[in-house]
Structure formats: C-alpha cells, structure tokens
Short mmCIF file of C-alpha atoms in Angstrom, two decimals:
data_model
loop_
_atom_site.label_atom_id
_atom_site.label_comp_id
_atom_site.label_asym_id
_atom_site.label_seq_id
_atom_site.Cartn_x
_atom_site.Cartn_y
_atom_site.Cartn_z
CA UNK C 1047 -1.91 42.46 39.13
CA UNK C 1048 -3.89 41.51 42.24
CA UNK C 1049 -7.15 40.49 40.55
CA UNK C 1050 -8.98 37.52 42.10
CA UNK C 1051 -7.45 34.29 40.78
CA UNK C 1052 -8.70 30.83 39.95
CA UNK C 1053 -7.91 28.17 42.53
CA UNK C 1054 -4.99 25.81 41.93
CA UNK C 1055 -7.34 22.80 41.48
CA UNK C 1056 -9.34 24.79 38.88
CA UNK C 1057 -6.10 25.61 37.05
CA UNK C 1058 -4.91 21.99 37.12
CA UNK C 1059 -8.28 20.69 35.94
CA UNK C 1060 -8.39 23.28 33.13
CA UNK C 1061 -4.89 22.54 31.83
CA UNK C 1062 -5.35 18.75 32.15
CA UNK C 1063 -8.57 19.03 30.15
CA UNK C 1064 -6.83 21.19 27.54
CA UNK C 1065 -4.01 18.66 27.12
CA UNK C 1066 -6.39 15.70 26.84
CA UNK C 1067 -8.73 17.48 24.41
CA UNK C 1068 -5.88 18.60 22.14
CA UNK C 1069 -4.49 15.05 22.11
CA UNK C 1070 -7.96 13.63 21.40
CA UNK C 1071 -8.46 16.03 18.50
CA UNK C 1072 -5.08 15.07 17.03
CA UNK C 1073 -5.58 11.32 17.62
CA UNK C 1074 -9.14 11.40 16.30
CA UNK C 1075 -8.15 13.04 13.05
CA UNK C 1076 -4.98 11.01 12.49
CA UNK C 1077 -6.49 7.61 13.27
CA UNK C 1078 -8.98 7.97 10.42
CA UNK C 1079 -6.16 7.57 7.88
CA UNK C 1080 -4.72 4.41 9.45
CA UNK C 1081 -5.28 1.19 7.51
CA UNK C 1082 -7.56 -1.37 9.14
CA UNK C 1083 -5.61 -3.60 11.47
CA UNK C 1084 -4.06 -3.73 14.94
CA UNK C 1085 -2.54 -0.23 14.81
CA UNK C 1086 -5.87 1.35 13.92
CA UNK C 1087 -7.71 -0.74 16.54
CA UNK C 1088 -5.21 0.35 19.19
CA UNK C 1089 -5.58 4.00 18.15
CA UNK C 1090 -9.38 3.78 18.39
CA UNK C 1091 -9.13 2.02 21.75
CA UNK C 1092 -6.88 4.74 23.17
CA UNK C 1093 -9.07 7.47 21.71
CA UNK C 1094 -12.16 5.97 23.31
CA UNK C 1095 -10.46 5.46 26.68
CA UNK C 1096 -9.09 9.00 26.80
CA UNK C 1097 -12.43 10.33 25.56
CA UNK C 1098 -14.11 8.72 28.55
CA UNK C 1099 -11.41 10.17 30.80
CA UNK C 1100 -12.15 13.60 29.29
CA UNK C 1101 -15.84 13.08 30.08
CA UNK C 1102 -15.03 12.23 33.69
CA UNK C 1103 -12.72 15.23 33.92
CA UNK C 1104 -15.29 17.69 32.59
CA UNK C 1105 -17.85 16.32 35.06
CA UNK C 1106 -15.30 16.80 37.86
CA UNK C 1107 -14.63 20.34 36.61
CA UNK C 1108 -18.34 21.11 36.64
CA UNK C 1109 -18.69 19.88 40.21
CA UNK C 1110 -15.60 21.86 41.24
CA UNK C 1111 -16.92 24.99 39.54
CA UNK C 1112 -20.35 24.58 41.14
CA UNK C 1113 -18.79 24.28 44.62
CA UNK C 1114 -16.05 26.89 43.94
CA UNK C 1115 -17.41 29.65 41.68
CA UNK C 1116 -14.83 31.27 39.43
CA UNK C 1117 -13.60 34.78 40.17
CA UNK C 1118 -15.61 37.57 38.57
CA UNK C 1119 -14.72 38.46 34.99
CA UNK C 1120 -12.42 41.44 34.53
CA UNK C 1121 -14.02 42.41 31.23
CA UNK C 1122 -17.58 43.55 30.76
CA UNK C 1123 -20.06 44.24 28.01
CA UNK C 1124 -19.88 42.42 24.68
CA UNK C 1125 -16.55 40.78 25.52
CA UNK C 1126 -17.98 39.21 28.69
CA UNK C 1127 -21.03 37.95 26.77
CA UNK C 1128 -18.83 36.31 24.10
CA UNK C 1129 -16.59 34.75 26.78
CA UNK C 1130 -19.63 33.34 28.61
CA UNK C 1131 -21.05 31.88 25.37
CA UNK C 1132 -17.71 30.30 24.44
CA UNK C 1133 -17.20 28.82 27.93
CA UNK C 1134 -20.73 27.41 28.11
CA UNK C 1135 -20.43 26.08 24.57
CA UNK C 1136 -17.16 24.36 25.46
CA UNK C 1137 -18.67 22.70 28.52
CA UNK C 1138 -21.70 21.56 26.50
CA UNK C 1139 -19.60 20.14 23.66
CA UNK C 1140 -17.11 18.56 26.09
CA UNK C 1141 -20.08 16.62 27.47
CA UNK C 1142 -21.75 15.92 24.14
CA UNK C 1143 -18.71 14.67 22.19
CA UNK C 1144 -17.71 11.80 24.49
CA UNK C 1145 -21.32 10.85 25.25
CA UNK C 1146 -22.12 10.66 21.54
CA UNK C 1147 -18.88 8.76 20.91
CA UNK C 1148 -19.73 6.24 23.64
CA UNK C 1149 -23.25 5.82 22.30
CA UNK C 1150 -21.97 5.43 18.71
CA UNK C 1151 -19.61 2.71 19.94
CA UNK C 1152 -22.43 1.06 21.87
CA UNK C 1153 -24.31 0.48 18.61
CA UNK C 1154 -21.54 -1.61 17.03
CA UNK C 1155 -20.78 -5.32 17.46
CA UNK C 1156 -17.61 -4.43 19.39
CA UNK C 1157 -17.32 -4.01 23.14
CA UNK C 1158 -16.55 -0.55 24.51
CA UNK C 1159 -13.44 -0.70 26.70
CA UNK C 1160 -11.82 1.72 29.11
CA UNK C 1161 -8.10 0.94 28.94
CA UNK C 1162 -8.94 -2.72 28.32
CA UNK C 1163 -11.80 -3.04 30.84
CA UNK C 1164 -15.10 -3.81 29.11
CA UNK C 1165 -17.88 -1.34 29.90
CA UNK C 1166 -21.62 -2.00 29.91
CA UNK C 1167 -23.26 -1.88 26.51
CA UNK C 1168 -25.94 0.75 26.16
CA UNK C 1169 -27.09 -0.52 22.79
CA UNK C 1170 -26.99 -3.29 20.23
CA UNK C 1171 -25.47 -3.51 16.77
CA UNK C 1172 -27.41 -0.98 14.70
CA UNK C 1173 -25.75 0.84 11.80
CA UNK C 1174 -28.35 3.63 11.67
CA UNK C 1175 -28.03 4.51 15.36
CA UNK C 1176 -24.25 4.16 15.19
CA UNK C 1177 -24.22 6.58 12.24
CA UNK C 1178 -26.52 9.06 13.96
CA UNK C 1179 -24.44 9.18 17.14
CA UNK C 1180 -21.23 9.30 15.10
CA UNK C 1181 -22.60 12.35 13.25
CA UNK C 1182 -23.36 14.06 16.57
CA UNK C 1183 -19.85 13.16 17.79
CA UNK C 1184 -18.24 14.65 14.67
CA UNK C 1185 -20.36 17.82 14.96
CA UNK C 1186 -19.42 18.23 18.63
CA UNK C 1187 -15.72 17.66 17.88
CA UNK C 1188 -15.70 20.33 15.17
CA UNK C 1189 -17.56 22.65 17.53
CA UNK C 1190 -14.91 21.99 20.20
CA UNK C 1191 -12.15 22.79 17.70
CA UNK C 1192 -13.83 26.08 16.78
CA UNK C 1193 -14.57 27.03 20.37
CA UNK C 1194 -11.01 26.17 21.45
CA UNK C 1195 -9.79 28.45 18.66
CA UNK C 1196 -11.98 31.29 19.96
CA UNK C 1197 -10.87 30.58 23.55
CA UNK C 1198 -7.18 30.68 22.58
CA UNK C 1199 -7.74 33.85 20.54
CA UNK C 1200 -9.32 35.49 23.59
CA UNK C 1201 -6.44 34.36 25.79
CA UNK C 1202 -3.92 35.78 23.31
CA UNK C 1203 -5.82 39.07 23.21
CA UNK C 1204 -5.62 39.29 27.00
CA UNK C 1205 -1.93 38.33 26.95
CA UNK C 1206 -1.18 41.10 24.44
CA UNK C 1207 -3.20 43.62 26.44
CA UNK C 1208 -1.56 42.44 29.69
CA UNK C 1209 -4.82 43.09 31.50
CA UNK C 1210 -4.34 40.31 34.08
CA UNK C 1211 -7.03 37.99 32.74
CA UNK C 1212 -4.66 35.31 31.49
CA UNK C 1213 -2.43 35.38 34.57
CA UNK C 1214 -5.42 34.40 36.74
CA UNK C 1215 -5.40 30.94 35.13
CA UNK C 1216 -1.63 30.42 35.40
CA UNK C 1217 0.52 29.70 38.47
CA UNK C 1218 2.04 32.77 40.12
CA UNK C 1219 5.62 31.52 39.66
CA UNK C 1220 5.29 32.18 35.91
CA UNK C 1221 4.98 35.91 36.60
CA UNK C 1222 7.85 36.51 39.03
CA UNK C 1223 10.29 39.23 38.03
#
C-alpha cells in the first residue's frame, strides 16, 4: 500500500516510548511487592529514572509531531474520533504520570535522582502532598494501561483488516515479499 507513512524518527520515537512505557508499567507493579531494602530502593530508583526519561521522550515526540505533522488518517468517522481521543489521552497521561511521580517524590525526605544524579527538589517532606501526587500518578498509570490496551486493539484490528494503517508505523523492510 502506498499510503503516506510516518517518518523514520516518528517511528523510532513511538517504538522507544512503547518499550519504555511497557517496562515502566511492569517495573512499577512488580516493585510494590519487593520487601523494603536495597533491592526495592534500586527498583524505585530505576523506575524514577526511566520515568523521567519517558517524560523527556514524550516531550521530544510532541516537538517532533508539531514540526512534522503525522500523515492523514486512513479511517474516518467514528473510528477516527476514537483514535484521536485515544492518542490525545495517551499524550496527556504520558505527561501527567511522570510529572505526578516526580512531584510525589519531591514531597518525601529522599532526594530525587536521575540515574544517580540528584535533581532539584520541588517540594519538602509532606505526607499529604506526597499522597495526593501519588494518587494522581496511580490514576494516570492505570489510564495509560487502558489506553495502551485500546491502542493495541486498534492496531490489531488494522492488522487483521490489512488496510495499511499499521504498516505506516513500521519500517518498509517488514513488508517485503
């Protein structure tokens, strides 16, 4: 199919974000069951660092998308509306989750670190504010999980229909005969 395609940087940014977000979801849910100690602290540290990387990546994606608009949608009507809502919801939650996580961490007695480098504190130890931002973080994470599920379901629908939508976000070499 010769439909307009996403640019290679857009593809790379999308798939890098997908990999990081899936890892963050897995790490976030599995680290909760770890007993307090060095292993749990290391898991939280990695989760926070990669969460900040995900924030930077989504900001980069937004700048890229602003300067390089995506190709027009192949679908129309209700399907296009749902796709637009899911995409915008994903971008919003991909901003909200790491920001809320960073703010929750800022209202603890512990320093926020990016791969070991201490970052500026945006708050002070405050259990109520920590809890509020943690609740927003958890909400945003569950919203991401649901929206990713809808996004994957839509991609599978397009793959089954072979309508060319999915192939626009994958390298051409995957579709050679």
